PDB file of C-alpha atoms in Angstrom:
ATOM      1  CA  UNK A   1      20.600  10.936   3.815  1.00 81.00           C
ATOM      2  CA  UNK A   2      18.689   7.806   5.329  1.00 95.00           C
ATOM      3  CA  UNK A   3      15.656   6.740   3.158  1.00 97.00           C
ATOM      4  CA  UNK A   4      13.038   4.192   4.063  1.00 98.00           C
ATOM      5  CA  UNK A   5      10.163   2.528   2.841  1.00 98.00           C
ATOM      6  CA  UNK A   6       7.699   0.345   4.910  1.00 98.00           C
ATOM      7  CA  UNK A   7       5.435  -1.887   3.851  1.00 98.00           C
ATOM      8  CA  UNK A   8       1.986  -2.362   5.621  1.00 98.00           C
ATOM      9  CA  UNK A   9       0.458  -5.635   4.128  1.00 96.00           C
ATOM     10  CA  UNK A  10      -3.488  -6.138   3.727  1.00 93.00           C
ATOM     11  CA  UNK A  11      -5.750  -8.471   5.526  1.00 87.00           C
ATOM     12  CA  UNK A  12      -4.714 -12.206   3.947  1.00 84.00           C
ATOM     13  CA  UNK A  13      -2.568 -10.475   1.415  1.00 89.00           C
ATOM     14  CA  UNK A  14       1.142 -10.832   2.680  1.00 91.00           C
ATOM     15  CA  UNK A  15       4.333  -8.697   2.054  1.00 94.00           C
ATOM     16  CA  UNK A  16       5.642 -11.514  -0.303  1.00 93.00           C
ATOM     17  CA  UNK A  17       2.655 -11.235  -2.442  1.00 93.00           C
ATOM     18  CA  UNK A  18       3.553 -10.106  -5.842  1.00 94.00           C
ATOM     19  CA  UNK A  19       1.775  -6.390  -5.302  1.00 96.00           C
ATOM     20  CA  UNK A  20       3.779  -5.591  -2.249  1.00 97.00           C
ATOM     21  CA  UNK A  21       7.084  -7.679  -3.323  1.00 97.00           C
ATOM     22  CA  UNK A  22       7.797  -6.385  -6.701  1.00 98.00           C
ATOM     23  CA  UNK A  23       6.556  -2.793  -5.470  1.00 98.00           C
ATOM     24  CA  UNK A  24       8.927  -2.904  -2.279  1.00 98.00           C
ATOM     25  CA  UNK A  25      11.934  -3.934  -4.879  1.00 98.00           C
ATOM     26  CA  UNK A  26      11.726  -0.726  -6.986  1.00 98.00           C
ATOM     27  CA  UNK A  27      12.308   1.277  -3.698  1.00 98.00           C
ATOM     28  CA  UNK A  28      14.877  -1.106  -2.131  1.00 97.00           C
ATOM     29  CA  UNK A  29      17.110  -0.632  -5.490  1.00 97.00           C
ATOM     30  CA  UNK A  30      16.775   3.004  -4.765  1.00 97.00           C
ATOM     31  CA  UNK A  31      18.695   2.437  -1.813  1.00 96.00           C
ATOM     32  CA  UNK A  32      15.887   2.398   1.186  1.00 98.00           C
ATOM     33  CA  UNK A  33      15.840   0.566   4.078  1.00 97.00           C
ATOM     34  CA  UNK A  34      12.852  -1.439   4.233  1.00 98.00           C
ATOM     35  CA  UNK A  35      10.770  -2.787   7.268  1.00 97.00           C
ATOM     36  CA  UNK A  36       7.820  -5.112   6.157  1.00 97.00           C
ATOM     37  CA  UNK A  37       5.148  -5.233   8.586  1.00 96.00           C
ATOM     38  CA  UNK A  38       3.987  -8.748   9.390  1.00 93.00           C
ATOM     39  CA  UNK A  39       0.147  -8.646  10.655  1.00 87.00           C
ATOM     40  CA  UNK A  40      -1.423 -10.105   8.295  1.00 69.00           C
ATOM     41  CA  UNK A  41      -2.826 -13.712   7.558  1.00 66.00           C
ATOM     42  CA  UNK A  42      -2.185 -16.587   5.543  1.00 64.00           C
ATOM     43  CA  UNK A  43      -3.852 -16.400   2.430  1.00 62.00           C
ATOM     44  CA  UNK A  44      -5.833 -19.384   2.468  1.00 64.00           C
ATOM     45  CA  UNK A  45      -6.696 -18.047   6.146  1.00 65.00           C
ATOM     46  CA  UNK A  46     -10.803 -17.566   6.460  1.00 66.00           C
ATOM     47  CA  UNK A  47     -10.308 -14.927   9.108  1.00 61.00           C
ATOM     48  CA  UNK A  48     -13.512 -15.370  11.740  1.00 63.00           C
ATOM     49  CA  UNK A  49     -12.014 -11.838  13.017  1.00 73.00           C
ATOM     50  CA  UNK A  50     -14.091  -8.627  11.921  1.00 79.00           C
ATOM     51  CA  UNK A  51     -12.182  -6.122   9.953  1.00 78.00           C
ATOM     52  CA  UNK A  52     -12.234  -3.724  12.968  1.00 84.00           C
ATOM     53  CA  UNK A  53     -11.028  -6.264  14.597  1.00 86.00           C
ATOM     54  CA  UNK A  54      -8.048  -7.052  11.860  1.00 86.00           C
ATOM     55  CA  UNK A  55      -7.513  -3.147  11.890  1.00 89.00           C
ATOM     56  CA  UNK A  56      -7.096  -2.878  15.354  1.00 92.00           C
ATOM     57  CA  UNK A  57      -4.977  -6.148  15.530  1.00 92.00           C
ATOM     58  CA  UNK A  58      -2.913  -4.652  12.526  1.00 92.00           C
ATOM     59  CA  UNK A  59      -2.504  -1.232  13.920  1.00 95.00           C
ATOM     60  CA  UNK A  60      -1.533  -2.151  17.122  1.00 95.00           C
ATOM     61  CA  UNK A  61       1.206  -4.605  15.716  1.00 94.00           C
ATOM     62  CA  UNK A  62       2.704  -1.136  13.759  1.00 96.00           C
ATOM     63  CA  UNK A  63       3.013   1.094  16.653  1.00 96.00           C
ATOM     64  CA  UNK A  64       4.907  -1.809  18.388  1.00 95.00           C
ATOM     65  CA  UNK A  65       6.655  -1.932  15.469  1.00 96.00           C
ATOM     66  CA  UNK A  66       7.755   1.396  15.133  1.00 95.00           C
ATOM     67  CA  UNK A  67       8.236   2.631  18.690  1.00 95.00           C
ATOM     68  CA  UNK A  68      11.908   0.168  18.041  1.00 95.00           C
ATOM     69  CA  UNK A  69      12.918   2.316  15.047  1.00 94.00           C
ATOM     70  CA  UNK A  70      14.233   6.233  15.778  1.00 94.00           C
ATOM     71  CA  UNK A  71      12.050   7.510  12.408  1.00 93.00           C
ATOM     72  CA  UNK A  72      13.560  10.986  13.252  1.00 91.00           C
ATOM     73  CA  UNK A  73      16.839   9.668  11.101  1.00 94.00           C
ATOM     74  CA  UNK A  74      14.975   9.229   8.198  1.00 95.00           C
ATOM     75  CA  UNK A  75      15.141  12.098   5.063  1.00 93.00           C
ATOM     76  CA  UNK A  76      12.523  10.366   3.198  1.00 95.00           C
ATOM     77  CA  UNK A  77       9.870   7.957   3.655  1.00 97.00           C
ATOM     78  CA  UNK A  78       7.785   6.144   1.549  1.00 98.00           C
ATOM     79  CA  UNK A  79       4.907   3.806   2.912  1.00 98.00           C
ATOM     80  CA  UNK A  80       3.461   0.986   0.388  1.00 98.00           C
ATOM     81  CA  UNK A  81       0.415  -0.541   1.489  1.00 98.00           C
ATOM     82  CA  UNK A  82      -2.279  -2.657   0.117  1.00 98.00           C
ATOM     83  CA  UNK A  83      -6.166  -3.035   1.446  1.00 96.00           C
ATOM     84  CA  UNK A  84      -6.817  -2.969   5.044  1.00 95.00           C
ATOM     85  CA  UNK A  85      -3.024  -1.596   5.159  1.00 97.00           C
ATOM     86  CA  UNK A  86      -3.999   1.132   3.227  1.00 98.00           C
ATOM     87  CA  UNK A  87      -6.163   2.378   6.398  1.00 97.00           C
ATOM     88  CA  UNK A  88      -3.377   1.838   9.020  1.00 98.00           C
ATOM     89  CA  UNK A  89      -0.455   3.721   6.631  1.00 98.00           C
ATOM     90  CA  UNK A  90      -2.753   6.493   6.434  1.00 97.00           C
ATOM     91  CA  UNK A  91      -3.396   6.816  10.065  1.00 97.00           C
ATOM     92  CA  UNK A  92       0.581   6.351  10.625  1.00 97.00           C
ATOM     93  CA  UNK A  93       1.382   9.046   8.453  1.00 97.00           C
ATOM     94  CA  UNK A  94      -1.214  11.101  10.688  1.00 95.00           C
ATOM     95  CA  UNK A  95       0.992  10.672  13.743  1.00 93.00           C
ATOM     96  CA  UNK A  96       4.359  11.961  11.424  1.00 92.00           C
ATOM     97  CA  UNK A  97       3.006  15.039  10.567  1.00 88.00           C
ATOM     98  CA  UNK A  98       6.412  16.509  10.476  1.00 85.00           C
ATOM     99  CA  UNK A  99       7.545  13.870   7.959  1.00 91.00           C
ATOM    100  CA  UNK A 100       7.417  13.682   4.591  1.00 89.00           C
ATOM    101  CA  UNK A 101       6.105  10.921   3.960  1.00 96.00           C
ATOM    102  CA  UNK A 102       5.023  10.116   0.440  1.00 97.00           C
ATOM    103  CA  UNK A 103       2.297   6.830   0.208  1.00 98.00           C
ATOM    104  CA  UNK A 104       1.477   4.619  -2.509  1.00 98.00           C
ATOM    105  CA  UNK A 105      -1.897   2.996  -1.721  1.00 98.00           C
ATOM    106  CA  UNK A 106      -2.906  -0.552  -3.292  1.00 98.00           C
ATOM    107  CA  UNK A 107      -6.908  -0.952  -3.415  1.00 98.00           C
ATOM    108  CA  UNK A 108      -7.471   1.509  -1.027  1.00 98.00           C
ATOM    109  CA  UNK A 109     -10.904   0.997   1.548  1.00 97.00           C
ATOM    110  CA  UNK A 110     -13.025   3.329   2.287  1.00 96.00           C
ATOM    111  CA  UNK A 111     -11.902   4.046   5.775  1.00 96.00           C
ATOM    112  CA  UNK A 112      -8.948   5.416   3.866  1.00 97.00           C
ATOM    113  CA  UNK A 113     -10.115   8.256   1.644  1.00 97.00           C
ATOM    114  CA  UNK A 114      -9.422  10.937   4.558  1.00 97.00           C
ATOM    115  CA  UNK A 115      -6.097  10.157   4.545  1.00 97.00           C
ATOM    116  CA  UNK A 116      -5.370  10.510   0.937  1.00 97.00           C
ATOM    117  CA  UNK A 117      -3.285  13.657  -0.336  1.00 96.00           C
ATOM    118  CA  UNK A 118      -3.357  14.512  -4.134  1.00 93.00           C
ATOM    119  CA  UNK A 119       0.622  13.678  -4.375  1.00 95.00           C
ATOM    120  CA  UNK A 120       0.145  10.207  -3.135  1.00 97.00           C
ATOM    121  CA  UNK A 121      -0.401   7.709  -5.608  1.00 98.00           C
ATOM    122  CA  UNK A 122      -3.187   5.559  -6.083  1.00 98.00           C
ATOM    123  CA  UNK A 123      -3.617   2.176  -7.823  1.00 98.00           C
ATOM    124  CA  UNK A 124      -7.229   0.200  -7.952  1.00 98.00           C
ATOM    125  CA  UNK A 125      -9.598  -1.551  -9.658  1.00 96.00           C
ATOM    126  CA  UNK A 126     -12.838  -0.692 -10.817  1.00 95.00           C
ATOM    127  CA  UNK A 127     -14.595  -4.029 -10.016  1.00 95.00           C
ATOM    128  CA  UNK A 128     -12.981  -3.203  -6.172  1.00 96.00           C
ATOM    129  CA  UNK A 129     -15.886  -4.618  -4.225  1.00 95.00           C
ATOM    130  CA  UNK A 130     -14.244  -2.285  -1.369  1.00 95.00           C
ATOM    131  CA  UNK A 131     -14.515   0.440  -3.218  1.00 96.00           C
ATOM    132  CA  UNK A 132     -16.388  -0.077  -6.195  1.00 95.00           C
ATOM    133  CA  UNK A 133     -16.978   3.767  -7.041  1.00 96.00           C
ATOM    134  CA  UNK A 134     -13.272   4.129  -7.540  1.00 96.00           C
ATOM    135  CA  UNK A 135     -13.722   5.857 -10.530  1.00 95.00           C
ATOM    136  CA  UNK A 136     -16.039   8.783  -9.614  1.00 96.00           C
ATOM    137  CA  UNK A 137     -13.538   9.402  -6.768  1.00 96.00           C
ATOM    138  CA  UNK A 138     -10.296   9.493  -8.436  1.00 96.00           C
ATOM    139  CA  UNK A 139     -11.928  10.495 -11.954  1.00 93.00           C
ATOM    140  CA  UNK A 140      -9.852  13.963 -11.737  1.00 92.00           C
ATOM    141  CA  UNK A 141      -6.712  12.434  -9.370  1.00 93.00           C
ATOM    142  CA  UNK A 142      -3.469  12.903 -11.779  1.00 95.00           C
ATOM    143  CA  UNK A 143      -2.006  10.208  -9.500  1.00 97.00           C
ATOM    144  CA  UNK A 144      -5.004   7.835  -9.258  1.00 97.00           C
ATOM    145  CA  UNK A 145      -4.793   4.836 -11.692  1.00 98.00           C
ATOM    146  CA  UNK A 146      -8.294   2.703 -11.866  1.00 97.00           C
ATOM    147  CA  UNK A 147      -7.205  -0.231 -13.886  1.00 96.00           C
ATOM    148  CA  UNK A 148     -10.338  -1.695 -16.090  1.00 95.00           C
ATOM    149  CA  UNK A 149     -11.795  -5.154 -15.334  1.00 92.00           C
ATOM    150  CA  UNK A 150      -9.511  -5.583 -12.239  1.00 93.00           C
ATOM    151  CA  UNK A 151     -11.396  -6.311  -8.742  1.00 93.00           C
ATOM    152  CA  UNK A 152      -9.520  -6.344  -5.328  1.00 94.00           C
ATOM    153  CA  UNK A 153      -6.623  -8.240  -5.804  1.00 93.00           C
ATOM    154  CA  UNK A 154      -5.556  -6.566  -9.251  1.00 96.00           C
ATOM    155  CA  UNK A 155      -5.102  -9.788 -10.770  1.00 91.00           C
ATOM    156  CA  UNK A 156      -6.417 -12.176 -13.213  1.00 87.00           C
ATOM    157  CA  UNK A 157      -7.147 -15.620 -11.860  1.00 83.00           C
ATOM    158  CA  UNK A 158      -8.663 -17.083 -15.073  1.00 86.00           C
ATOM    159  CA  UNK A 159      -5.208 -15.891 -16.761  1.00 89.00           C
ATOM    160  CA  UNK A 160      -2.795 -15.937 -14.436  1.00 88.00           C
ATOM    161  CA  UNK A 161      -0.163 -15.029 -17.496  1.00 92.00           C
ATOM    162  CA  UNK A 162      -2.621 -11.886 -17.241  1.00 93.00           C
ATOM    163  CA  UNK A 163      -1.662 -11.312 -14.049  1.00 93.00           C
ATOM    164  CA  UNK A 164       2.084 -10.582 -15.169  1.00 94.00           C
ATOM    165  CA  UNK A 165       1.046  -7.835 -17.606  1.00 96.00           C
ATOM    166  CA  UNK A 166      -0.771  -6.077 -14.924  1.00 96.00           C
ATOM    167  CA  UNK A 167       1.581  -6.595 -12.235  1.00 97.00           C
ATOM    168  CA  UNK A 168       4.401  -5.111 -15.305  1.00 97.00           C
ATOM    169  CA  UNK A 169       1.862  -2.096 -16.073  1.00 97.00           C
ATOM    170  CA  UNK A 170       1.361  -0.983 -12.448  1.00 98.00           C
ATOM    171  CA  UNK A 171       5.476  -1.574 -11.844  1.00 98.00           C
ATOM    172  CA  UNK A 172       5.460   0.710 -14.546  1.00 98.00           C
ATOM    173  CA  UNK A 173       3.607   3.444 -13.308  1.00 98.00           C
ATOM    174  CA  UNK A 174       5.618   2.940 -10.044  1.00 98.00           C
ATOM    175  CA  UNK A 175       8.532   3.863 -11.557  1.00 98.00           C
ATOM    176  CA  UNK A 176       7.105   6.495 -13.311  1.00 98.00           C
ATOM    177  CA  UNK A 177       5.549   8.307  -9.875  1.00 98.00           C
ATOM    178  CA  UNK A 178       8.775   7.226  -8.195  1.00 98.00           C
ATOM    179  CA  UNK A 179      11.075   9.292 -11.127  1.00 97.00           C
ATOM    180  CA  UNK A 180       8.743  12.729 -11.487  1.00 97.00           C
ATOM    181  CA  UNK A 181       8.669  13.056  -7.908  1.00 95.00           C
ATOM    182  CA  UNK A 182      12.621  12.572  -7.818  1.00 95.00           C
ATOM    183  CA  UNK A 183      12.408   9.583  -4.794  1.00 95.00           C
TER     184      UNK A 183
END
């Protein structure tokens, strides 16, 4: 059985950022292939590109992308995506219909609400400036975490030391998601 997990980075917010990285580990020592999607930007990158403009770039890089990869071999699938990744995962997973594919969305936009199922899980902020009624929507979401105080990038840049505990917490519910759903 052939397992894989891909990895659909957000605008300026890399694969080998700790969200992504650390996320993309726990499913790699599960024994998944992974394929990490390389559209994005450098971080310290002030993108002059609109973010349908990112989106299209983004989305059009991930067809490419997967068009050299036979998903039909594939038992199980898991997409991890953060931000403007979140959008392009969810429109992916619209085009695999016949997959099951399980996603687990960083700070979800708006653009990708449609495309969330109740057994996906869901990890935000509620200072998101993307999304910054996070909590209304996924007030009654069993697999929606909003983490308090945390805006878009789920860490804490006046404590970075901060940023480990919250970057352990949300590993943790990882691996909790990633054990009752038996992936």
């Amino acid at each position: 059985m052939k397992k894989l997990c891909i990895v659909f980075p957000g605008r300026r917010y890399s694969c080998d950022r700790s969200l992504l990285y650390f996320s993309s580990l726990l499913l790699r020592n599960k024994d998944f292939e992974m394929l990490y999607l390389h559209y994005d930007k450098p971080k310290e990158t002030e993108s002059l590109s609109s973010l349908e403009e990112n989106h299209k770039e983004a989305y059009d890089y991930t067809i490419n992308k997967l068009s050299q990869i036979d998903i039909s071999l594939y038992s199980q699938i898991v997409f991890i995506s953060k931000s403007l990744g979140t959008v392009v995962a969810g429109e992916i997973r619209e085009q695999y219909k016949d997959k099951n594919i399980t996603e687990i969305y960083f700070t979800p936009l708006r653009e990708t609400l449609p495309f969330i199922k109740e057994t996906d899980l869901v990890i935000t902020g509620d200072q998101d400036r993307f999304l910054p009624e996070a909590k209304d929507i996924f007030s009654h979401d069993k697999n929606a975490f909003v983490l308090p105080g945390l805006s878009h990038s789920l860490e804490n840049y006046k404590q970075p030391s901060e940023s480990l505990k919250i970057l352990s917490k949300i590993l943790d519910i990882i691996t909790n998601y990633l054990d009752k759903n038996k992936i």
